[in-house]
Coordinates of C-alpha atoms in Angstrom, one line a residue:
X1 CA 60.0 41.9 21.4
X2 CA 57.6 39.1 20.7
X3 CA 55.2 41.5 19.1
X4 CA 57.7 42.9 16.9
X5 CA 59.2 39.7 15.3
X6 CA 55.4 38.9 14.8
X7 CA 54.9 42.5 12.8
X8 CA 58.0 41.6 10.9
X9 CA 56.9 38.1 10.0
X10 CA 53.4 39.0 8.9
X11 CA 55.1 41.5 6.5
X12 CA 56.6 39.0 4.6
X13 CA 53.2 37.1 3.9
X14 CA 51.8 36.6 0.2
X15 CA 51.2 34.8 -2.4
X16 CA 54.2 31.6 -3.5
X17 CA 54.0 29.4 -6.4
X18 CA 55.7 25.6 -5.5
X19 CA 56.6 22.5 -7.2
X20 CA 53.3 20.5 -7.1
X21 CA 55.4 17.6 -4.7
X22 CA 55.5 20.0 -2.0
X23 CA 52.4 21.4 -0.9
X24 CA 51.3 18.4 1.6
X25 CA 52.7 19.0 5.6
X26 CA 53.9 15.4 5.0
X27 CA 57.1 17.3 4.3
X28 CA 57.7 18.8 7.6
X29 CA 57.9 15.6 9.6
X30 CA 59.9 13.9 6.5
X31 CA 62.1 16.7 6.9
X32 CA 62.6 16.9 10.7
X33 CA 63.5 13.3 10.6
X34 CA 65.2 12.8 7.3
X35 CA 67.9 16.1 7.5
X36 CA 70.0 14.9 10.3
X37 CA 70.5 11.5 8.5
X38 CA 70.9 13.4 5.6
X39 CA 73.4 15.7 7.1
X40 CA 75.4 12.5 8.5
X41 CA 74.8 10.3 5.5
X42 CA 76.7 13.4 3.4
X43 CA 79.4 14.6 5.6
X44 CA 83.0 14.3 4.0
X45 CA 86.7 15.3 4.6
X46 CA 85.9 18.9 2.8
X47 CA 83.3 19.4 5.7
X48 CA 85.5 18.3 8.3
X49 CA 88.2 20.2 7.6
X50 CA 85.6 23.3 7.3
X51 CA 84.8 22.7 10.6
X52 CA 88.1 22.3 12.1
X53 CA 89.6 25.4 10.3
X54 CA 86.1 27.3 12.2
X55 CA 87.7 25.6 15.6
X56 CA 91.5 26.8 15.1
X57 CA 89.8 30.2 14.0
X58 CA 87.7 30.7 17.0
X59 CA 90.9 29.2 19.1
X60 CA 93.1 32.0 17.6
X61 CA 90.4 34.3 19.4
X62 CA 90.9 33.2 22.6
X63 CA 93.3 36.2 23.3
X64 CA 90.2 38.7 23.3
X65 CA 88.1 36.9 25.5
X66 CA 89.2 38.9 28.8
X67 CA 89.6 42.5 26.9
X68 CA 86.2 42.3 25.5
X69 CA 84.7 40.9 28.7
X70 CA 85.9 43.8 30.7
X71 CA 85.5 46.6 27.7
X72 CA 81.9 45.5 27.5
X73 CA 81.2 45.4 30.8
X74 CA 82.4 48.5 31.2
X75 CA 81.0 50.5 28.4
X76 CA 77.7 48.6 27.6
X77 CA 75.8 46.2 30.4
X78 CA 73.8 49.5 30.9
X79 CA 72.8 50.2 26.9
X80 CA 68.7 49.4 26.9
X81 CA 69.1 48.5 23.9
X82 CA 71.4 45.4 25.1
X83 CA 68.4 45.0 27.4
X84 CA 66.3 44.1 25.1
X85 CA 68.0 42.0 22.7
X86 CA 69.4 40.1 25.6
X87 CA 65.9 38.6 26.1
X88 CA 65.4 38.2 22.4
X89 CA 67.8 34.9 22.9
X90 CA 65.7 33.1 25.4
X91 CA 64.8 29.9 24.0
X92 CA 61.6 30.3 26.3
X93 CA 60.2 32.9 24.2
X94 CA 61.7 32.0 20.8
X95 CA 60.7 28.2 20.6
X96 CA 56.8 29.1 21.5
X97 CA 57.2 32.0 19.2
X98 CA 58.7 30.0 16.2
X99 CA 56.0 27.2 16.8
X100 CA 52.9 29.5 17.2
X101 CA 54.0 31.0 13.9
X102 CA 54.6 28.0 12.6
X103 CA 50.8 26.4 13.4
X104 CA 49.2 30.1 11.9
X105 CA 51.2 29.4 8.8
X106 CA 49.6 26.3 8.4
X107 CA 45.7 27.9 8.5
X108 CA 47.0 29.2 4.4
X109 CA 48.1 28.4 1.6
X110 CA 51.6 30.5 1.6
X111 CA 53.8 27.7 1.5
X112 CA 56.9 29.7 1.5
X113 CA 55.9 31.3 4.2
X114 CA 54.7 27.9 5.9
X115 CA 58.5 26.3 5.0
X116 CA 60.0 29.5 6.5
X117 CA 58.2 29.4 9.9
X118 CA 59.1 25.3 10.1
X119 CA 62.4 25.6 9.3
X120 CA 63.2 28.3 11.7
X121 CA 61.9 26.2 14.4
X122 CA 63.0 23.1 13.0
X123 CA 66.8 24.9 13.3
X124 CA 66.3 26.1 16.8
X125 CA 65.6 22.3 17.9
X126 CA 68.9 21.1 16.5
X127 CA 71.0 24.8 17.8
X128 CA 69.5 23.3 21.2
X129 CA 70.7 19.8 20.8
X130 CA 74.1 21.3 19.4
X131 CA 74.8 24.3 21.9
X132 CA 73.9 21.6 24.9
X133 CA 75.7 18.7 23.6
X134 CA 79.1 20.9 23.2
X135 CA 78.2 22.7 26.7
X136 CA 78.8 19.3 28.3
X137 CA 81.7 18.4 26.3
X138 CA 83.5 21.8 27.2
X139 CA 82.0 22.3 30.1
X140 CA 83.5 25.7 30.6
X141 CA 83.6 28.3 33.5
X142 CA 81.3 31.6 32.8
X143 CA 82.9 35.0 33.7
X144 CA 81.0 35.6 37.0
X145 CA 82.0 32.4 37.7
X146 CA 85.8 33.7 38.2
X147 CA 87.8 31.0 37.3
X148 CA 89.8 32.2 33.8
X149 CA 89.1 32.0 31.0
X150 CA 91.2 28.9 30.5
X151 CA 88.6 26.6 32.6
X152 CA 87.9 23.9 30.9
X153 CA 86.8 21.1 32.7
X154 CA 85.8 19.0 30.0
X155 CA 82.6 15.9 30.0
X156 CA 81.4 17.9 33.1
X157 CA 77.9 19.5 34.4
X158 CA 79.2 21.8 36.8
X159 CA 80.2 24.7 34.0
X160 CA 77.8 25.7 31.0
X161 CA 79.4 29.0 29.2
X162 CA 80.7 27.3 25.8
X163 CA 78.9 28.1 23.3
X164 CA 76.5 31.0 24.0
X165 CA 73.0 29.6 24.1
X166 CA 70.8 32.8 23.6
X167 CA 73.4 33.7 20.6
X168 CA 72.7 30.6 19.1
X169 CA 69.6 30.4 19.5
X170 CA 68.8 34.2 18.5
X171 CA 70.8 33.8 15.1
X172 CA 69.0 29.9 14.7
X173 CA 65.6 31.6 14.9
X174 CA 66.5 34.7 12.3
X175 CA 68.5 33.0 9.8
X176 CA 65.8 30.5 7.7
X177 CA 63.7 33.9 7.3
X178 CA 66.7 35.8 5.7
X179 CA 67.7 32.9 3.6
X180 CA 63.8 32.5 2.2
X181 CA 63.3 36.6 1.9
X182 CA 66.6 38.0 1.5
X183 CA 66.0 42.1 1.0
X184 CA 67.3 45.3 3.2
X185 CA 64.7 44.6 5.9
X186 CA 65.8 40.5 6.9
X187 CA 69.5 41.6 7.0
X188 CA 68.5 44.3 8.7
X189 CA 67.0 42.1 11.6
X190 CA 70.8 40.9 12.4
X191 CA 71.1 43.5 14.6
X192 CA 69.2 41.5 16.6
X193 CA 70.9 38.7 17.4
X194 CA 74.1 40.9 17.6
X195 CA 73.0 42.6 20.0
X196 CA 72.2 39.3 21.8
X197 CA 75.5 38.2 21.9
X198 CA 77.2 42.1 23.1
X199 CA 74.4 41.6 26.0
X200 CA 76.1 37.9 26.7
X201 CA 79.4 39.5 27.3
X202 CA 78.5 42.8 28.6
X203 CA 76.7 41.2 31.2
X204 CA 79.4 38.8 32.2
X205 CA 77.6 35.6 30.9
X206 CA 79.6 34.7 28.3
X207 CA 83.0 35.1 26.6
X208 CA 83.7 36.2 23.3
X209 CA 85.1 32.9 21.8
X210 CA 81.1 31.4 23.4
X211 CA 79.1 34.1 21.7
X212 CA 81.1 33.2 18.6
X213 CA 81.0 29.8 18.3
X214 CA 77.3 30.4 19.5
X215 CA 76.3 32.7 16.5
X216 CA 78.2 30.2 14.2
X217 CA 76.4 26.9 15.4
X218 CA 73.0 28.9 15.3
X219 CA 73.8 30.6 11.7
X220 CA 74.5 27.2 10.7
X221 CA 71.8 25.1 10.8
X222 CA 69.3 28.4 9.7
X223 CA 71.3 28.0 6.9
X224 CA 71.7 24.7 6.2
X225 CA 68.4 23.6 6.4
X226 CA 66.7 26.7 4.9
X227 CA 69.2 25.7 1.4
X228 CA 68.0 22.2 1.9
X229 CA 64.3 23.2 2.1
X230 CA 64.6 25.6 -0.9
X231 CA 66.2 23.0 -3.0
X232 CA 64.1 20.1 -2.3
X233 CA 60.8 22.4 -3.0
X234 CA 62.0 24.0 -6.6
X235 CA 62.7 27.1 -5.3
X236 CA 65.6 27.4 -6.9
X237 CA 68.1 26.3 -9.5
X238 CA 67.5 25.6 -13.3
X239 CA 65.3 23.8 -15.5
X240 CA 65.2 23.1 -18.8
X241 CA 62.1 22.9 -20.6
X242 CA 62.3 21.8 -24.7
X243 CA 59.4 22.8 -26.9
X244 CA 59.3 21.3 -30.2
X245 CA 57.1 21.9 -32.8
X246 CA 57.2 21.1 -37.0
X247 CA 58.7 24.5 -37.4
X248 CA 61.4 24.8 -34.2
X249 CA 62.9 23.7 -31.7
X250 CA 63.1 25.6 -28.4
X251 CA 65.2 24.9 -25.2
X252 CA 63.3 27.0 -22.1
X253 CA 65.8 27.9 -19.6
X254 CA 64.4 28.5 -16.3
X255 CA 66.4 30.0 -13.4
X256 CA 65.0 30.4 -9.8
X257 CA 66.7 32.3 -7.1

């Protein structure tokens, strides 16, 4: 698994162009340190209420938690497949991975490539903090653990199944590299992380309400923070360039997507 998400990186190496601001690795620690203040600093009443309509959603939901555990468990704990991309959520082997890739990136002078790499590390770091932070909070019972799927014992250590953790962190780790090269192969790659979260249920790890709010918290930041990035390094919106001369005047208008 490893090896392949290496293959699949390396394909998306070439050549970038980038706002002249950008090209020093000043930007990564700026940016590790700056975008949760940032995120914080611009948080309003829209967001909130984003975020609790995602809560009541995923609340809704609750009602399929036992079906799907037992359909899954029934029909797919022994798909190789599932196998597979059950491992590809370990934070043990994504982290490193994300890291390594990250450190290569920097031997060129692909600085898309180098933002990608960071920012899909950078968002597994935060998924962690997230996904462990709410895991205490909730501190609910896994299915093996055979206590309903109503146990909440809230502010406790004893009980670790809310959110998923491998979902999170499978979709935290794919998500910048869609968002920077968005084509038929990157969305492609979601079957990854899917599959990560049917292994979570199917082998009695996790509900479906965790592997939700899991693939959520983990698609969020990839997100987020990819956007940011792209923003920040000119990658994308519109400029406006005049060119005036004794016979016209010219407005450029520059889009980047």
């Amino acid at each position: 698994m490893a090896r392949f998400l290496v293959f699949i990186s390396i394909l998306l190496m070439g050549s970038s162009t980038y706002a002249q601001d950008y090209t020093s690795p000043k930007r990564f620690s700026k940016w590790f340190v700056n975008d949760p203040v940032s995120f914080a600093r611009n948080l309003d009443s829209y967001d909130l209420l984003n975020f609790s309509a995602v809560a009541f959603n995923l609340s809704m939901l609750h009602g399929m938690d036992r079906p799907t555990s037992d359909l899954f468990q029934q029909r797919l704990k022994e798909s190789p497949f599932l196998s597979i991309t059950n491992v590809a959520g370990e934070r043990a082997l994504l982290l490193p991975l994300s890291l390594g890739m990250f450190g290569t990136s920097l031997t060129g002078n692909n600085y898309k490539f180098q933002d990608a790499a960071f920012t899909s590390f950078q968002s597994l770091i935060y998924t962690t903090v997230m996904v462990n932070t709410t895991k205490f909070i909730a501190s609910r019972a896994r299915p093996y653990e055979k206590e309903g799927v109503r146990d909440f014992d809230f502010f406790e250590t004893n009980h670790t199944s809310f959110p998923s953790g491998h979902t999170a962190s499978a979709f935290a780790y794919l998500t910048p590299w869609v968002v920077y090269y968005p084509g038929p192969l990157t969305y492609s790659l979601y079957i990854i992380p899917v599959g990560t979260a049917l292994a979570r249920i199917s082998y009695g790890k996790h509900w479906f309400t965790d592997v939700g709010a899991g693939a959520l918290i983990g698609t969020f930041w990839g997100y987020h923070l990819a956007k940011k990035h792209k923003m920040e390094t000119g990658q994308r919106g519109f400029s406006f360039t005049p060119v005036i001369s004794s016979k016209a005047a010219i407005l450029n208008l520059s889009i980047k997507f």
